[in-house]
Short mmCIF file of C-alpha atoms in Angstrom, two decimals:
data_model
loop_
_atom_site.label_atom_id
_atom_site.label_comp_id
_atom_site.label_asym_id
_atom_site.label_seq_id
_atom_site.Cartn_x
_atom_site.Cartn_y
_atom_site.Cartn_z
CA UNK A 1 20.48 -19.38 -41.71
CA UNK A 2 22.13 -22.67 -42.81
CA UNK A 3 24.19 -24.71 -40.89
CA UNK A 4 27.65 -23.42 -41.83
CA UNK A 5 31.21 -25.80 -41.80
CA UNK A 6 32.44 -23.75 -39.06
CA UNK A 7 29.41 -23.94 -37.11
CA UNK A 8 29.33 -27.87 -37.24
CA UNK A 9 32.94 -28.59 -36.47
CA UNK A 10 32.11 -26.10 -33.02
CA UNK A 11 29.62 -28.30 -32.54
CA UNK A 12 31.76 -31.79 -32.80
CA UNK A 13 34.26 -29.77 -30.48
CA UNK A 14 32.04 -28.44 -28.04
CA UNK A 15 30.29 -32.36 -27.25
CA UNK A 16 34.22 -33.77 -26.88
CA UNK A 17 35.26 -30.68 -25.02
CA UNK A 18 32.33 -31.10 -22.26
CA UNK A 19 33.03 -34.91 -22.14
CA UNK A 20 36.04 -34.50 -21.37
CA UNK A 21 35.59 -32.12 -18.79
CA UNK A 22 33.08 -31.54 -15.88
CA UNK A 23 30.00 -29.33 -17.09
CA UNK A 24 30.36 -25.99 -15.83
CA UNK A 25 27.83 -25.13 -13.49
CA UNK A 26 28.88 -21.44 -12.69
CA UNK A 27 32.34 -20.18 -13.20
CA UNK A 28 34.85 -19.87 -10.35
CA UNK A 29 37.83 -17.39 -9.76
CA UNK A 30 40.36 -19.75 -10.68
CA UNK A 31 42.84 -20.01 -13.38
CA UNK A 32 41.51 -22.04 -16.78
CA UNK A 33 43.46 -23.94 -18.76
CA UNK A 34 42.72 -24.77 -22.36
CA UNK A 35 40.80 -27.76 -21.60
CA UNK A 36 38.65 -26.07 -18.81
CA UNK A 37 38.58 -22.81 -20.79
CA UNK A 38 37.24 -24.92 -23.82
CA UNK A 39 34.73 -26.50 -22.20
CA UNK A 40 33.53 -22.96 -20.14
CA UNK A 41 33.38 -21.65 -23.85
CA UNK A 42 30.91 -24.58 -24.93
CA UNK A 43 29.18 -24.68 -22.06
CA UNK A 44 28.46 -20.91 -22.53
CA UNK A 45 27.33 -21.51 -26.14
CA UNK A 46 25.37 -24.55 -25.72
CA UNK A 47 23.32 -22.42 -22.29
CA UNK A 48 22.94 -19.42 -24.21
CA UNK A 49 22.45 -20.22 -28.17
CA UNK A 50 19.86 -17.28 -28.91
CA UNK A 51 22.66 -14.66 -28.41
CA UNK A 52 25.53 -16.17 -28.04
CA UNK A 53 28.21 -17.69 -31.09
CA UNK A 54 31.57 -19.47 -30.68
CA UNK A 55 33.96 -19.73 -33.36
CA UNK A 56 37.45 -20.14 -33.72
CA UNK A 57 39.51 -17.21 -36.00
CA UNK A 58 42.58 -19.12 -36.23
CA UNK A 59 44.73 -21.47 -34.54
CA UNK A 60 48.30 -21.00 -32.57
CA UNK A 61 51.89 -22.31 -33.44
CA UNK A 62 50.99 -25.30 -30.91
CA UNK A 63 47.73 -25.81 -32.82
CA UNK A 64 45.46 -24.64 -29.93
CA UNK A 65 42.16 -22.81 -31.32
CA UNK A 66 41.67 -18.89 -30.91
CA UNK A 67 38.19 -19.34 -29.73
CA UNK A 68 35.44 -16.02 -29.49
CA UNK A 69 32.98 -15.49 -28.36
CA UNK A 70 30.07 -13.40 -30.26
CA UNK A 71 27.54 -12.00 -27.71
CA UNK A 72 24.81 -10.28 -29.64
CA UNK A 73 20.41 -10.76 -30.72
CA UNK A 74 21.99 -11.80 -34.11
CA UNK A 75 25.32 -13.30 -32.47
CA UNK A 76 26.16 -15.44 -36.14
CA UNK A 77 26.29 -11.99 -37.95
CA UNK A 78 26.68 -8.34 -38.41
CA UNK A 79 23.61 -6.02 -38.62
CA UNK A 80 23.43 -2.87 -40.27
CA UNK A 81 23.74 -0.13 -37.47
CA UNK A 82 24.48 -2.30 -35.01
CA UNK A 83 28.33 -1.98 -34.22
CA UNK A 84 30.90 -4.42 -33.64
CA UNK A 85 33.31 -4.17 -30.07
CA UNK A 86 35.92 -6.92 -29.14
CA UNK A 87 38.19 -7.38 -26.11
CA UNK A 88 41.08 -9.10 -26.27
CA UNK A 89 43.01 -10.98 -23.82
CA UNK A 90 46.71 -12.64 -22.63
CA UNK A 91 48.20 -11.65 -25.95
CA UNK A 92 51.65 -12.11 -23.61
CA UNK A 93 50.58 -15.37 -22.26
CA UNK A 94 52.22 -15.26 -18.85
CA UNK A 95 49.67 -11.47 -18.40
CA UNK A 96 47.19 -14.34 -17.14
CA UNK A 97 44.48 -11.76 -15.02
CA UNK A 98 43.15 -10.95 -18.54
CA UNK A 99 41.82 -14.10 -19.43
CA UNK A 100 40.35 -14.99 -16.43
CA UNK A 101 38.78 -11.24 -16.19
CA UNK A 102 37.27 -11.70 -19.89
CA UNK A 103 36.21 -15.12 -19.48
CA UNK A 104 34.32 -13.85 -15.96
CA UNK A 105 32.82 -10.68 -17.89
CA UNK A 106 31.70 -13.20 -20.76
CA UNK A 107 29.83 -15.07 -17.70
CA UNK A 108 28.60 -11.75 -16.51
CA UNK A 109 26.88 -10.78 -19.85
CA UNK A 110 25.24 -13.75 -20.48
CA UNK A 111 23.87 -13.88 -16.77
CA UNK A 112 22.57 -10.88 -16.61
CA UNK A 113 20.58 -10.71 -20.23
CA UNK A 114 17.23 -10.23 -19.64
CA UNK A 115 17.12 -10.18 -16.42
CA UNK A 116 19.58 -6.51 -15.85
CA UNK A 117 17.90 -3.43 -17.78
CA UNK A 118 21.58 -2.09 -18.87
CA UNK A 119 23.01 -5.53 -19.85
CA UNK A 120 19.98 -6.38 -22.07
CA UNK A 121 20.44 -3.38 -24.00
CA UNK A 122 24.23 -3.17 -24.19
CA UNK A 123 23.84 -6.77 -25.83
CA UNK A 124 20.99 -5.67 -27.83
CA UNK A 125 22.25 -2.57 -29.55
CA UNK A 126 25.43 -3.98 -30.45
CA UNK A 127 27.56 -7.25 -30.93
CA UNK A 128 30.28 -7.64 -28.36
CA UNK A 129 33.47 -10.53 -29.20
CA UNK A 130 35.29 -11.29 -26.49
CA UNK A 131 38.57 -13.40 -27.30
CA UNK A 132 39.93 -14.67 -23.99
CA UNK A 133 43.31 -15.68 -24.87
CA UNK A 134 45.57 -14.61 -28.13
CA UNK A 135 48.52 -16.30 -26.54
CA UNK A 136 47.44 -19.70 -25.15
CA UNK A 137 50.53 -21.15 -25.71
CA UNK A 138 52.50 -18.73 -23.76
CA UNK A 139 50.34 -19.16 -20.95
CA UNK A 140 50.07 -23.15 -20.79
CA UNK A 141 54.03 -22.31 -21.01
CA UNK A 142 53.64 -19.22 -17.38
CA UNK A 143 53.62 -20.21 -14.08
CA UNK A 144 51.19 -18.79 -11.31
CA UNK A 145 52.75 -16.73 -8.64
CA UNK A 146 55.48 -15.33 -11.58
CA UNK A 147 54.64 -11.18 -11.38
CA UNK A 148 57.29 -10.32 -13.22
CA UNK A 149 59.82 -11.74 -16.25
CA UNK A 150 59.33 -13.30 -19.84
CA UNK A 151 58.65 -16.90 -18.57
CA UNK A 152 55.72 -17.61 -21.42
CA UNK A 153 55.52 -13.93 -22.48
CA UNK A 154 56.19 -14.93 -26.07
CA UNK A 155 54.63 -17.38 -28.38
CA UNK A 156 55.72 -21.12 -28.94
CA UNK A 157 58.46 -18.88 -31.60
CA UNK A 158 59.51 -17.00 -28.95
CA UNK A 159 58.02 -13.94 -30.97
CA UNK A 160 56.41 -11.36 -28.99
CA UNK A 161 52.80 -10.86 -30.91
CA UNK A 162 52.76 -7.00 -29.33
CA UNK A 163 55.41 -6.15 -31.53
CA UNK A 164 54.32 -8.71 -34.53
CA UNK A 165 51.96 -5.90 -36.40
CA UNK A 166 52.47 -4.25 -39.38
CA UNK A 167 53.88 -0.73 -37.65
CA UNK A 168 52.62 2.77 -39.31
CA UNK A 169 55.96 4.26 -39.07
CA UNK A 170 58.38 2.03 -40.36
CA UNK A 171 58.96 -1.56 -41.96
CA UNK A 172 58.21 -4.57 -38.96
CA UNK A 173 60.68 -6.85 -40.05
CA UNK A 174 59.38 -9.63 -37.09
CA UNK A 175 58.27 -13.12 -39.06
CA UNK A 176 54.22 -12.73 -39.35
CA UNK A 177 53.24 -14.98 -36.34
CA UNK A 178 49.87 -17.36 -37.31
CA UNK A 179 48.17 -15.52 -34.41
CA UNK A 180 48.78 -12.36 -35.42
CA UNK A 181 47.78 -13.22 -38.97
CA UNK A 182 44.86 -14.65 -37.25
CA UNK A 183 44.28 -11.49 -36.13
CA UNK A 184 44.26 -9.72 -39.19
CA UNK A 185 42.18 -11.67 -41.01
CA UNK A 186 39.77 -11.04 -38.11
CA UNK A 187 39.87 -7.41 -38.34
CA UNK A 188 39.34 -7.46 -41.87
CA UNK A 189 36.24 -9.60 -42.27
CA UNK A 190 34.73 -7.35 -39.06
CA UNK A 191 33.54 -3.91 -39.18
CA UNK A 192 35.05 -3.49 -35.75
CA UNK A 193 34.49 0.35 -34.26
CA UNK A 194 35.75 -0.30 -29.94
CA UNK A 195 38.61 -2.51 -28.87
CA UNK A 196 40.61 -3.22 -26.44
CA UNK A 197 43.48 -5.44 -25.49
CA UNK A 198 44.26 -6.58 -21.95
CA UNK A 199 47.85 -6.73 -20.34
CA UNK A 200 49.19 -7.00 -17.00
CA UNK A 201 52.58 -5.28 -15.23
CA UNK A 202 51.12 -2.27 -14.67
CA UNK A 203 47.84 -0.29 -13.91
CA UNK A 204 46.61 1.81 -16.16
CA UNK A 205 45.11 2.61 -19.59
CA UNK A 206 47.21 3.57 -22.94
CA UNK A 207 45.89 4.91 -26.21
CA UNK A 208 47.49 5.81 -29.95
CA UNK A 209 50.03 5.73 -30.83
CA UNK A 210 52.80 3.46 -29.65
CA UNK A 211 55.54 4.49 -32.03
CA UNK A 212 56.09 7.65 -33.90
CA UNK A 213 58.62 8.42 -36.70
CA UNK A 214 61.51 8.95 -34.75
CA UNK A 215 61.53 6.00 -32.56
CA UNK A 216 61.82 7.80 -29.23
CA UNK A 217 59.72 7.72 -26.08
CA UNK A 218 57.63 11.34 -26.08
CA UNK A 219 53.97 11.93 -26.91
CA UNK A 220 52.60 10.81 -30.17
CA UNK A 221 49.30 12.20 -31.12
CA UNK A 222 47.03 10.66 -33.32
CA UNK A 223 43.94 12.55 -35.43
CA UNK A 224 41.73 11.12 -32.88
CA UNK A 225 43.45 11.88 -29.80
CA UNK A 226 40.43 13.69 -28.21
CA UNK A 227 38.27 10.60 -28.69
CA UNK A 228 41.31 8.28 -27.51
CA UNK A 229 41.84 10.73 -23.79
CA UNK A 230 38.01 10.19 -23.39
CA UNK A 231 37.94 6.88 -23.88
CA UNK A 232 40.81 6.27 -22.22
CA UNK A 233 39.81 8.23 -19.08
CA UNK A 234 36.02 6.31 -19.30
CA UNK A 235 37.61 3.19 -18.71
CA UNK A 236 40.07 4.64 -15.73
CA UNK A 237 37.83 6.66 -13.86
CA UNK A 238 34.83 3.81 -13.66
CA UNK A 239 38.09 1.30 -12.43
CA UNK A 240 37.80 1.69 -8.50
CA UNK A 241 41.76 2.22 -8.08
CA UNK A 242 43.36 2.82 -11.43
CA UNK A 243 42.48 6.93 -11.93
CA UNK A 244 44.57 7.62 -8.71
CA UNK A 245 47.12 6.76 -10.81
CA UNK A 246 50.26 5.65 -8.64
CA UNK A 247 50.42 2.31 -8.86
CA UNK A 248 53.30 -0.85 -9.21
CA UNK A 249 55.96 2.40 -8.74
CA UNK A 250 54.61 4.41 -11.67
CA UNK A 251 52.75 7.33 -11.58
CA UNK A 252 50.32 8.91 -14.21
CA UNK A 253 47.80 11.62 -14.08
CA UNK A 254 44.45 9.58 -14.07
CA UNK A 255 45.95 6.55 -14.92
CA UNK A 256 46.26 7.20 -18.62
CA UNK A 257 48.86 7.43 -21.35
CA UNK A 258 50.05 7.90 -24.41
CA UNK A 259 51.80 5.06 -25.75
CA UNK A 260 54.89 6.54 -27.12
CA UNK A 261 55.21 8.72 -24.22
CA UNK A 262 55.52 5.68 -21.77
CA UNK A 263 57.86 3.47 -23.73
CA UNK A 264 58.11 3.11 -27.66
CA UNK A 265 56.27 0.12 -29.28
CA UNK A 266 56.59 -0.69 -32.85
CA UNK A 267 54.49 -3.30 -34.29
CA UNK A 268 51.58 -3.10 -31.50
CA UNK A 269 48.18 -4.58 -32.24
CA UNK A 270 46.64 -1.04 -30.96
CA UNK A 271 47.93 0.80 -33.70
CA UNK A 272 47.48 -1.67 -36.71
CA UNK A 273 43.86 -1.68 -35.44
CA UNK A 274 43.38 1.91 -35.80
CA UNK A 275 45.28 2.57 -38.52
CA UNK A 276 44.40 -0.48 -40.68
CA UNK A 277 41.31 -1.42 -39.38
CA UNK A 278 40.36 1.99 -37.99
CA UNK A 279 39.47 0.63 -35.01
CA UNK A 280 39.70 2.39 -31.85
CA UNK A 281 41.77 -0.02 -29.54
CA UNK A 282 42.97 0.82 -26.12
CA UNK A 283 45.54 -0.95 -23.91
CA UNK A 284 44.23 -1.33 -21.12
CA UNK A 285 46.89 -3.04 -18.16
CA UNK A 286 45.28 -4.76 -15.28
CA UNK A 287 47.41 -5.42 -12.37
CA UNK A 288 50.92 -5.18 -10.96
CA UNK A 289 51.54 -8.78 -10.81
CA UNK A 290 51.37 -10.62 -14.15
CA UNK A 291 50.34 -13.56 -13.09
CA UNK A 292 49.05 -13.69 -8.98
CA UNK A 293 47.28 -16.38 -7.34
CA UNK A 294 44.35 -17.07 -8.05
CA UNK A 295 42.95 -16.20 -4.85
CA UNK A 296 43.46 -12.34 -6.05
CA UNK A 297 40.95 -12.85 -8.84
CA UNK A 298 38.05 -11.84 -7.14
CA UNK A 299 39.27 -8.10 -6.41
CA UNK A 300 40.36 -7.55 -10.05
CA UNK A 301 37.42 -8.81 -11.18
CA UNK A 302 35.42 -6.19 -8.74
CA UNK A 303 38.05 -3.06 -9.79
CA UNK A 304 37.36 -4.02 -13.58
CA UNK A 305 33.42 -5.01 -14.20
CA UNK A 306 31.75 -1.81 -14.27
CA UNK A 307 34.49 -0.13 -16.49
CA UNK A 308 34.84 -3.32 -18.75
CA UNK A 309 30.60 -2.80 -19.70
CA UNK A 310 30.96 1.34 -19.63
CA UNK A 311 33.97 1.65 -22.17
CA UNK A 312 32.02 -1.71 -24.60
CA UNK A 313 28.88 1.38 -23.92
CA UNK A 314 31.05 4.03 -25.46
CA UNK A 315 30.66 2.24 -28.91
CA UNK A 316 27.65 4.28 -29.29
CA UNK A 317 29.53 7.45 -29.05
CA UNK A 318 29.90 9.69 -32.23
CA UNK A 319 27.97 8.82 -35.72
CA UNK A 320 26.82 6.28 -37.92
CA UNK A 321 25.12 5.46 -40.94
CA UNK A 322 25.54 4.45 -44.45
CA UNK A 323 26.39 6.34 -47.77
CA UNK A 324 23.60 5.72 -50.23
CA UNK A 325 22.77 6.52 -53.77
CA UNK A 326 19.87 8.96 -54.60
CA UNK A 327 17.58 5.61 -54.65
CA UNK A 328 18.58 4.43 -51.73
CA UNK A 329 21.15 1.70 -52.55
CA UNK A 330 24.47 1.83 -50.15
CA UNK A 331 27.63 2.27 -51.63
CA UNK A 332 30.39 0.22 -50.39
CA UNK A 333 34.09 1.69 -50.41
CA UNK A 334 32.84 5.23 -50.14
CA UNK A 335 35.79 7.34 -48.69
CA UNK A 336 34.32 9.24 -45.47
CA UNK A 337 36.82 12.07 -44.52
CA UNK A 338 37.09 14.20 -41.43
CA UNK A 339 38.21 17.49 -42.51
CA UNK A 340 41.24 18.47 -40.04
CA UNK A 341 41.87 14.78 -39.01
CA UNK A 342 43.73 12.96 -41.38
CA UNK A 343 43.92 9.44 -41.41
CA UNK A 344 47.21 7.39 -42.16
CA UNK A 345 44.59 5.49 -44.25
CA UNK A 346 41.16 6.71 -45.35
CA UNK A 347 38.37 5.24 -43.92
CA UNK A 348 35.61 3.48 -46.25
CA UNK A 349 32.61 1.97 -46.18
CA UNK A 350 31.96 -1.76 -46.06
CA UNK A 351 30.23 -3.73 -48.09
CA UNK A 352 26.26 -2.74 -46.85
CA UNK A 353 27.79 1.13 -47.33
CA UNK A 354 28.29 1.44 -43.22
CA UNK A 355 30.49 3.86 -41.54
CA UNK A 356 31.32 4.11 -38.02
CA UNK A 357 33.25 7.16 -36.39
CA UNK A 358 33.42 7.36 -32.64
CA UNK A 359 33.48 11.75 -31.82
CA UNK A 360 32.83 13.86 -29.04
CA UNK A 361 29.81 16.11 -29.45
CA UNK A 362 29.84 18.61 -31.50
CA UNK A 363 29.74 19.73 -35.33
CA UNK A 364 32.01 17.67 -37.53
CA UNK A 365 32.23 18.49 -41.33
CA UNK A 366 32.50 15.43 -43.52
CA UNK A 367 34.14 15.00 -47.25
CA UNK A 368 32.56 12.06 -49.03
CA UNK A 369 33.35 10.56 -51.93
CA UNK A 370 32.74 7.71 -54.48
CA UNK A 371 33.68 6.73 -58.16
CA UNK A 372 30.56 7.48 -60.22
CA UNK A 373 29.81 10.48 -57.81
CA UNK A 374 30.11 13.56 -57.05
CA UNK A 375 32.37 15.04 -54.25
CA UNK A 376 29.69 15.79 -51.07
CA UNK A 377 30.72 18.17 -48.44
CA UNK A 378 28.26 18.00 -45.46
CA UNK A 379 28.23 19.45 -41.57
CA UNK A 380 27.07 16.88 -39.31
CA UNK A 381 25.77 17.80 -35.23
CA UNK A 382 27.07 14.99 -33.12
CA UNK A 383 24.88 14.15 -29.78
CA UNK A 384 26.11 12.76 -27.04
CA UNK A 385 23.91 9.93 -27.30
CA UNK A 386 25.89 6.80 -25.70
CA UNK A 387 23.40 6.70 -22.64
CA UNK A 388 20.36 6.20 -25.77
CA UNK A 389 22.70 3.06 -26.54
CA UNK A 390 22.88 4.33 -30.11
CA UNK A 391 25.28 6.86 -31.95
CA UNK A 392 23.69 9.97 -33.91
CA UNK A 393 22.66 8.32 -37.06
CA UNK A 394 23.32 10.43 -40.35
CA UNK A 395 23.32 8.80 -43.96
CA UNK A 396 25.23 10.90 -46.75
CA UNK A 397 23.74 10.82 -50.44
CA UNK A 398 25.62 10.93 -53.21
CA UNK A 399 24.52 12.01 -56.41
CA UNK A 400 26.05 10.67 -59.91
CA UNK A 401 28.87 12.32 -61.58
CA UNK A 402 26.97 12.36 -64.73
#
């Protein structure tokens, strides 16, 4: 592929960033700041080009880049049936465990490929975009050894960019921050499928949705709320502490939760990306201090690795395929219904005519349709196929209206 803009200003950035700071040589547990973070980020993408890609989706108030990075066998693009997951980290910049435990599980990855079984085909079968820090300007603001307050929670605004989203149930009247736009933007040009966001204050793992229509803290169930308690529950049982579930003076039955039923959030980046993007984002919070000494990040990092790679496995859960015409040609923006879960907003197919929907196993009936074709009503058998690193795979065929 050519040599895009992007890819060459990376490149400019990446030969300042590591001469300005010492090559890395094997990350430590301590805590990075932008310049070391950078430079860990080139490093990475200079040691590992063959699956690796760093690119920046935006920049914050303070003008600080919102760097990814793309682990993948074709890390510079998307592949048909090959999914995209993304982790998310210190979107309240003083939540600072996140962004070390992403930037440790980014190390991990690219470690381990070829040389673990598991790793090398987690990385092969899909394309995994880790983005260690949404906030970096709230955390160059935190202090270490702060657990608790709002002491660089916010951006350089002083907005909060959890409650920045466009919100399903109700108008978010909260000035559109550049990172979340950043965001946004990100989710749009992606055909994202698994995602999750990392927090600190608590231990535990939330799910859909945050808000519901009348603003008050009880359960709110989404359409996919039997995906969501699996998922949720994947990622808290493979933690080694969090599914006892009594931690920082809460309590909750294997350390999950529904959103709304633990406090009301409007304008969370979980929901926009499963309503908008229909994405399926957890919260996932890491620790009862917000932001420990660094001496601590060793044991989070143990509690965390093995459910961090399980839940980026679960993208493979459910079905996949395209919607093509009766030659074979996909059809992009092909509505895929699930009859007796309906969506806020339908999902569609992008622009190679992919669908992703992560199910449990079982028989699902579908409703597709297209303009310039006819209505299709199918029944689809659903595997459980995430240990085959793939989800069922199922393509639906229109035929032309006339």
């Amino acid at each position: 592929m050519a040599t895009t803009l992007q890819d060459w200003n990376c490149t400019v950035f990446c030969v300042l960033a590591l001469l300005l700071q010492y090559s890395w040589a094997g990350l430590d547990f301590s805590y990075h700041h932008t310049a070391k973070l950078d430079s860990f980020l080139c490093d990475v993408n200079q040691s590992y080009p063959s699956i690796t890609h760093l690119y920046s989706i935006g920049k914050s108030v303070e003008g600080r880049n919102l760097w990814v990075v793309a682990i993948g066998e074709t890390p510079k693009y998307h592949r048909v049936g090959i999914p995209e997951v993304k982790y998310i980290g210190n979107i309240h910049g003083n939540e600072a465990v996140s962004r070390e435990m992403l930037l440790h599980l980014i190390d991990y990855l690219v470690t381990s490929y070829g040389n673990d079984t598991n790793i090398t085909k987690l990385i092969s079968s899909a394309r995994i975009h880790i983005l260690p820090s949404m906030n970096p300007d709230g955390f160059e603001a935190s202090v270490v050894g702060k657990c608790g307050g709002k002491l660089g929670r916010y951006n350089k605004n002083h907005v909060d960019l959890n409650r920045n989203f466009p919100d399903a149930f109700g108008n978010n009247t909260s000035p559109r921050q550049p990172e979340t736009e950043a965001i946004m933007s990100w989710i749009r040009r992606e055909t994202f499928v698994l995602s999750a966001s990392l927090h600190g204050g608590a231990i535990l793992t939330a799910y859909p949705f945050d808000n519901n229509e009348e603003g008050i803290n009880r359960y709110s169930e989404c359409p996919d709320d039997d995906v969501f308690k699996a998922l949720a529950k994947v990622y808290s049982i493979n933690h080694s502490i969090m599914h006892k579930g009594n931690f920082c003076k809460m309590k909750f039955q294997d350390g999950v939760t529904n959103g709304a039923e633990w406090y009301i959030v409007k304008g969370s980046m979980q929901d926009y990306n499963y309503v908008w993007g229909h994405c399926y984002e957890l919260t996932i919070e890491l620790s009862c201090c917000k932001y420990p000494a660094a001496k601590h990040l060793p044991v989070y990092w143990k509690q965390n690795r093995a459910a961090l790679l399980l839940l980026i496995k679960h993208v493979h859960l459910g079905l996949k395929g395209r919607v093509l015409d009766q030659k074979g040609n996909p059809i992009s923006n092909a509505i895929v219904k699930l009859v007796g879960r309906n969506s806020i907003y339908p999902y569609e197919t992008n622009s190679l005519g992919e669908y992703y929907r992560l199910l449990l196993p079982g028989h699902y009936t579908f409703q597709i349709e297209a303009k310039g074709f006819k209505p299709l009503n199918q029944t689809v058998e659903v595997r459980d196929s995430v240990s085959d690193y793939s989800a069922t795979p199922h393509n639906f065929v229109l035929s032309p209206s006339r």
